[in-house]
Short mmCIF file of C-alpha atoms in Angstrom, two decimals:
data_model
loop_
_atom_site.label_atom_id
_atom_site.label_comp_id
_atom_site.label_asym_id
_atom_site.label_seq_id
_atom_site.Cartn_x
_atom_site.Cartn_y
_atom_site.Cartn_z
CA MET A 1 -14.36 36.99 18.78
CA GLU A 2 -14.31 39.18 21.82
CA GLU A 3 -15.36 37.01 24.74
CA ASN A 4 -17.68 38.10 27.52
CA SER A 5 -15.81 38.37 30.83
CA LYS A 6 -18.82 37.00 32.74
CA SER A 7 -17.85 34.40 35.34
CA VAL A 8 -19.52 31.05 34.75
CA LEU A 9 -17.40 29.07 37.22
CA THR A 10 -17.21 29.41 40.98
CA GLU A 11 -13.93 30.08 42.76
CA SER A 12 -13.96 26.51 44.09
CA GLN A 13 -14.30 25.15 40.53
CA VAL A 14 -11.32 27.19 39.37
CA ALA A 15 -9.30 26.01 42.41
CA ALA A 16 -10.25 22.40 41.66
CA PHE A 17 -9.08 22.72 38.08
CA ASN A 18 -5.75 24.18 39.18
CA GLU A 19 -5.22 21.43 41.72
CA ARG A 20 -6.49 18.40 39.73
CA GLY A 21 -5.87 19.49 36.14
CA TYR A 22 -9.46 18.93 34.97
CA LEU A 23 -13.02 20.02 35.69
CA VAL A 24 -16.45 18.59 34.94
CA ALA A 25 -19.09 21.27 34.44
CA ASP A 26 -22.68 21.56 33.25
CA PHE A 27 -23.09 24.47 30.85
CA SER A 28 -26.77 23.73 30.08
CA LEU A 29 -25.93 22.87 26.49
CA ASN A 30 -28.81 22.68 24.01
CA GLU A 31 -29.93 19.03 23.91
CA SER A 32 -31.33 19.31 20.37
CA MET A 33 -27.89 20.49 19.20
CA LEU A 34 -26.19 17.50 20.85
CA ASP A 35 -28.69 15.06 19.27
CA ALA A 36 -28.19 16.67 15.87
CA ILE A 37 -24.43 16.21 16.15
CA VAL A 38 -24.86 12.48 16.81
CA GLU A 39 -27.29 12.02 13.94
CA LYS A 40 -25.38 14.10 11.37
CA VAL A 41 -21.87 12.84 12.15
CA GLN A 42 -22.84 9.18 12.15
CA PRO A 43 -22.67 8.80 8.29
CA LEU A 44 -19.21 10.36 8.27
CA TYR A 45 -17.52 7.59 10.24
CA PRO A 46 -15.20 5.27 8.21
CA GLU A 47 -16.58 2.32 6.31
CA ASP A 48 -14.88 -0.22 8.54
CA TYR A 49 -16.76 1.19 11.55
CA GLN A 50 -20.04 1.11 9.63
CA GLN A 51 -19.46 -2.55 8.97
CA ASN A 52 -18.25 -3.33 12.50
CA PRO A 53 -19.37 -0.77 15.09
CA THR A 54 -17.12 -2.22 17.75
CA LEU A 55 -14.06 -0.75 16.01
CA PRO A 56 -12.77 2.61 17.33
CA ALA A 57 -13.46 5.43 14.90
CA ARG A 58 -13.40 9.17 14.74
CA VAL A 59 -14.12 12.11 12.45
CA GLN A 60 -11.78 15.09 12.57
CA ASP A 61 -13.06 18.66 11.94
CA ALA A 62 -16.68 17.75 11.22
CA TRP A 63 -17.39 21.44 11.98
CA LYS A 64 -16.53 22.12 8.36
CA SER A 65 -19.64 20.36 7.15
CA ILE A 66 -21.95 20.14 10.20
CA ASP A 67 -22.77 23.47 11.77
CA GLU A 68 -23.92 22.05 15.10
CA VAL A 69 -20.37 20.73 15.60
CA ARG A 70 -19.10 24.25 15.03
CA GLN A 71 -21.71 25.69 17.35
CA LEU A 72 -20.58 23.39 20.20
CA ALA A 73 -16.91 24.25 19.60
CA ARG A 74 -17.81 27.93 19.83
CA ASP A 75 -20.24 27.71 22.78
CA MET A 76 -20.07 30.97 24.69
CA SER A 77 -20.34 29.44 28.18
CA ILE A 78 -17.39 27.12 27.49
CA ALA A 79 -15.38 30.03 26.11
CA GLN A 80 -16.12 32.05 29.25
CA ALA A 81 -15.09 29.10 31.43
CA LEU A 82 -11.79 28.73 29.53
CA GLN A 83 -11.16 32.49 29.89
CA GLN A 84 -11.60 32.10 33.70
CA LEU A 85 -9.36 29.10 33.93
CA VAL A 86 -6.50 30.22 31.68
CA GLY A 87 -6.82 33.98 31.63
CA ARG A 88 -6.72 34.40 27.88
CA GLN A 89 -9.23 34.24 25.00
CA SER A 90 -9.73 30.69 23.77
CA LEU A 91 -9.24 29.86 20.10
CA PRO A 92 -10.77 26.54 18.97
CA PHE A 93 -8.85 24.92 16.11
CA GLN A 94 -9.87 21.28 15.94
CA THR A 95 -12.84 19.02 16.60
CA LEU A 96 -12.92 15.24 17.00
CA ASN A 97 -16.12 13.21 17.13
CA PHE A 98 -16.29 9.61 18.42
CA PRO A 99 -19.13 7.02 18.30
CA ILE A 100 -17.54 4.68 20.84
CA GLY A 101 -14.64 4.68 23.34
CA THR A 102 -11.19 5.35 21.93
CA ARG A 103 -9.22 2.88 24.05
CA GLN A 104 -6.26 5.20 23.63
CA PHE A 105 -3.12 4.68 25.65
CA THR A 106 -2.21 7.35 28.16
CA HIS A 107 -0.72 10.54 26.75
CA SER A 108 -0.55 14.26 27.25
CA ASP A 109 -1.87 16.64 24.63
CA THR A 110 1.38 18.66 24.89
CA VAL A 111 3.05 16.07 22.66
CA HIS A 112 0.57 16.93 19.88
CA PHE A 113 -0.07 20.66 20.52
CA ASN A 114 1.95 23.24 22.34
CA SER A 115 2.60 26.94 22.46
CA ILE A 116 5.09 29.61 23.43
CA PRO A 117 4.57 30.38 26.29
CA SER A 118 3.77 26.77 27.09
CA ASN A 119 0.55 25.22 28.39
CA TYR A 120 -1.75 27.66 26.56
CA MET A 121 -3.85 24.82 25.17
CA ALA A 122 -6.81 22.91 26.55
CA GLY A 123 -9.23 20.20 25.58
CA VAL A 124 -12.99 20.14 26.18
CA TRP A 125 -14.72 16.76 25.98
CA VAL A 126 -18.51 16.87 25.80
CA ALA A 127 -20.67 13.81 26.44
CA LEU A 128 -23.35 13.48 23.75
CA GLU A 129 -24.95 10.70 25.76
CA ASP A 130 -24.58 9.38 29.34
CA ILE A 131 -21.13 7.90 30.01
CA ASP A 132 -20.47 5.18 32.62
CA GLU A 133 -17.69 2.68 33.32
CA ASP A 134 -19.10 0.17 30.81
CA ASN A 135 -19.21 2.18 27.58
CA GLY A 136 -15.63 3.38 27.40
CA PRO A 137 -15.19 6.48 29.51
CA LEU A 138 -12.14 8.74 29.58
CA LEU A 139 -9.33 7.67 31.91
CA TYR A 140 -7.34 10.51 33.47
CA TYR A 141 -4.81 11.02 36.19
CA PRO A 142 -5.64 13.86 38.59
CA GLY A 143 -2.72 16.11 39.38
CA SER A 144 -0.55 14.76 36.59
CA HIS A 145 -0.59 18.18 34.89
CA LYS A 146 1.98 19.27 37.53
CA LEU A 147 4.53 16.77 36.23
CA HIS A 148 7.28 17.60 33.80
CA GLU A 149 6.02 18.33 30.29
CA TYR A 150 7.40 15.30 28.47
CA SER A 151 8.42 15.53 24.84
CA MET A 152 9.90 13.00 22.46
CA HIS A 153 13.27 14.53 23.23
CA ASP A 154 12.89 13.75 26.88
CA PHE A 155 12.67 10.03 26.04
CA ASP A 156 15.55 10.16 23.54
CA LEU A 157 13.10 9.49 20.72
CA GLU A 158 13.36 10.93 17.23
CA PRO A 159 10.39 13.17 16.38
CA GLY A 160 7.60 11.76 14.23
CA TYR A 161 4.51 9.64 14.62
CA HIS A 162 6.38 6.51 13.67
CA ASN A 163 7.78 6.64 17.25
CA TYR A 164 4.48 7.41 18.93
CA HIS A 165 4.06 3.89 20.37
CA LYS A 166 7.43 4.24 22.06
CA TYR A 167 6.31 7.55 23.55
CA GLU A 168 3.20 5.81 24.92
CA GLU A 169 5.39 3.11 26.52
CA CYS A 170 7.52 5.73 28.18
CA ILE A 171 4.49 7.63 29.48
CA GLN A 172 3.15 4.39 30.97
CA LYS A 173 6.43 4.05 32.87
CA VAL A 174 5.98 7.58 34.21
CA VAL A 175 2.48 6.65 35.43
CA GLU A 176 3.92 3.60 37.24
CA ARG A 177 6.93 5.46 38.63
CA GLU A 178 4.86 8.30 39.97
CA GLN A 179 2.23 5.82 41.27
CA LEU A 180 -0.53 7.83 39.66
CA GLN A 181 -4.09 6.78 40.43
CA GLY A 182 -6.52 7.02 37.48
CA GLU A 183 -10.18 8.06 37.52
CA TYR A 184 -12.93 7.46 35.03
CA GLY A 185 -14.84 10.26 33.32
CA VAL A 186 -18.33 9.10 34.34
CA ILE A 187 -20.44 12.04 33.26
CA LYS A 188 -23.95 12.81 32.08
CA LYS A 189 -25.13 13.83 28.63
CA GLY A 190 -24.38 17.48 28.02
CA GLU A 191 -21.67 17.77 30.72
CA ALA A 192 -18.22 18.94 29.64
CA LEU A 193 -14.84 17.77 30.92
CA ILE A 194 -12.20 20.42 30.56
CA TRP A 195 -8.59 19.32 30.89
CA HIS A 196 -5.22 21.05 31.24
CA ALA A 197 -2.82 20.69 28.35
CA ASN A 198 -0.42 18.53 30.38
CA LEU A 199 -2.95 16.25 32.04
CA LEU A 200 -2.22 12.57 31.38
CA HIS A 201 -5.33 10.88 29.96
CA GLY A 202 -6.51 8.17 27.63
CA GLY A 203 -9.48 5.95 26.89
CA ALA A 204 -10.66 3.20 29.27
CA PRO A 205 -11.54 -0.26 27.85
CA GLN A 206 -15.09 -0.57 26.60
CA LYS A 207 -16.66 -3.34 28.68
CA ASP A 208 -20.01 -3.40 26.83
CA LEU A 209 -19.32 -3.54 23.09
CA THR A 210 -22.99 -3.35 22.24
CA ARG A 211 -23.18 0.25 23.42
CA THR A 212 -22.15 3.56 21.86
CA ARG A 213 -20.29 6.42 23.56
CA HIS A 214 -20.92 9.45 21.41
CA SER A 215 -18.74 12.43 22.30
CA GLN A 216 -17.06 15.52 20.88
CA VAL A 217 -13.65 16.87 21.76
CA THR A 218 -12.62 20.39 20.83
CA HIS A 219 -9.01 21.46 21.14
CA TYR A 220 -8.27 25.10 21.93
CA TYR A 221 -5.21 27.28 21.88
CA PHE A 222 -5.18 30.68 23.54
CA ALA A 223 -4.48 34.20 22.22
CA ASP A 224 -1.16 35.92 22.00
CA CYS A 225 1.01 32.82 21.63
CA LYS A 226 3.08 31.03 19.01
CA TYR A 227 1.88 27.53 18.24
CA TYR A 228 3.76 24.42 17.23
CA THR A 229 3.56 20.60 16.86
CA PRO A 230 5.93 19.00 19.39
CA MET A 231 5.67 15.55 17.77
CA ASN A 232 7.38 16.94 14.66
CA SER A 233 9.82 19.21 16.50
CA THR A 234 13.39 18.82 17.76
CA ALA A 235 15.01 20.54 20.67
CA ASP A 236 16.66 22.95 18.19
CA GLN A 237 13.89 23.40 15.66
CA LEU A 238 10.19 23.73 16.49
CA ASN A 239 7.58 22.82 13.88
CA PHE A 240 5.48 25.99 14.06
CA ARG A 241 1.89 25.94 12.82
CA GLU A 242 -0.64 28.54 11.78
CA PRO A 243 -4.01 27.18 12.95
CA TYR A 244 -7.23 28.13 11.26
CA TRP A 245 -9.56 29.12 14.09
CA ILE A 246 -13.03 27.60 14.02
CA PRO A 247 -15.33 30.55 13.03
CA ASP A 248 -17.78 32.02 15.55
CA SER A 249 -20.53 32.23 12.91
CA ALA A 250 -21.81 30.09 10.08
CA ASP A 251 -20.89 32.75 7.58
CA TYR A 252 -17.34 31.88 6.60
CA GLN A 253 -15.17 30.55 3.81
CA LEU A 254 -12.46 28.01 4.37
CA PRO A 255 -8.95 29.04 3.22
CA LYS A 256 -7.59 27.41 0.13
CA PRO A 257 -5.08 24.65 0.83
CA ASP A 258 -1.46 25.78 0.83
CA SER A 259 0.43 24.91 -2.28
CA LEU A 260 3.67 22.93 -1.85
CA LEU A 261 5.65 25.94 -3.05
CA ARG A 262 4.06 28.23 -0.45
CA ARG A 263 4.73 25.71 2.39
CA VAL A 264 8.38 25.44 1.38
CA ALA A 265 8.68 29.22 1.12
CA ARG A 266 7.23 29.69 4.58
CA LYS A 267 9.65 27.16 6.10
CA LEU A 268 12.50 29.11 4.48
CA GLY A 269 11.19 32.33 5.98
CA ILE A 270 10.04 33.79 2.64
CA LYS A 271 6.71 35.60 2.95
#
């Protein structure tokens, strides 16, 4: 998709993003689309959440079955804002939908997704209902994107998600050492919070367990980069990935899953 170069953000908004590592913006998103996402994603949440709606839950890549999720991930105003902030065309590759707060420990997305050159990745979190301090807002640390880009290697941890809890413990020590001050993502329905790839963030506790906190996160890479998964990489060998970009129209066919033989061949450099 060739993105319109129209400016949707002011110079002060761009400056604020560069300084703080995040930006809250209102792109006048279609409210009917947001409501449809909430309604249509609801049946897709896991059975344990359906039985006990106080349990954290999520649905990954609901855009494959719910077109409104795809439409939000491909919203033109958001794409134009990302172009302004990063200077390259945005390429959405993953959606996550949540019915309540995640209560995630603090982390940086660069441990999950990164690129060469680095930092050409961003997250956009859209509130599908009003968010306040009681229904599990985002928790983020302004300015933390300027810190070192911490990997598993930096903490002497072997790569792999089996060590992720140790990574979280190390990041918490960074927060304490740097005396970072957190802020809550208290935003209105339809507003979007854009964050820098290296911004430290997580999920605040949900004080009122009777309430929902419907939201959608879309993760974006940017054009003209190589992409890899740091969590599964070592200092000597990066785990490169070939993302499937979320289509900009409803007329698409998903690629067939890679066969084991093809994945092995690609790792060996055989085309």
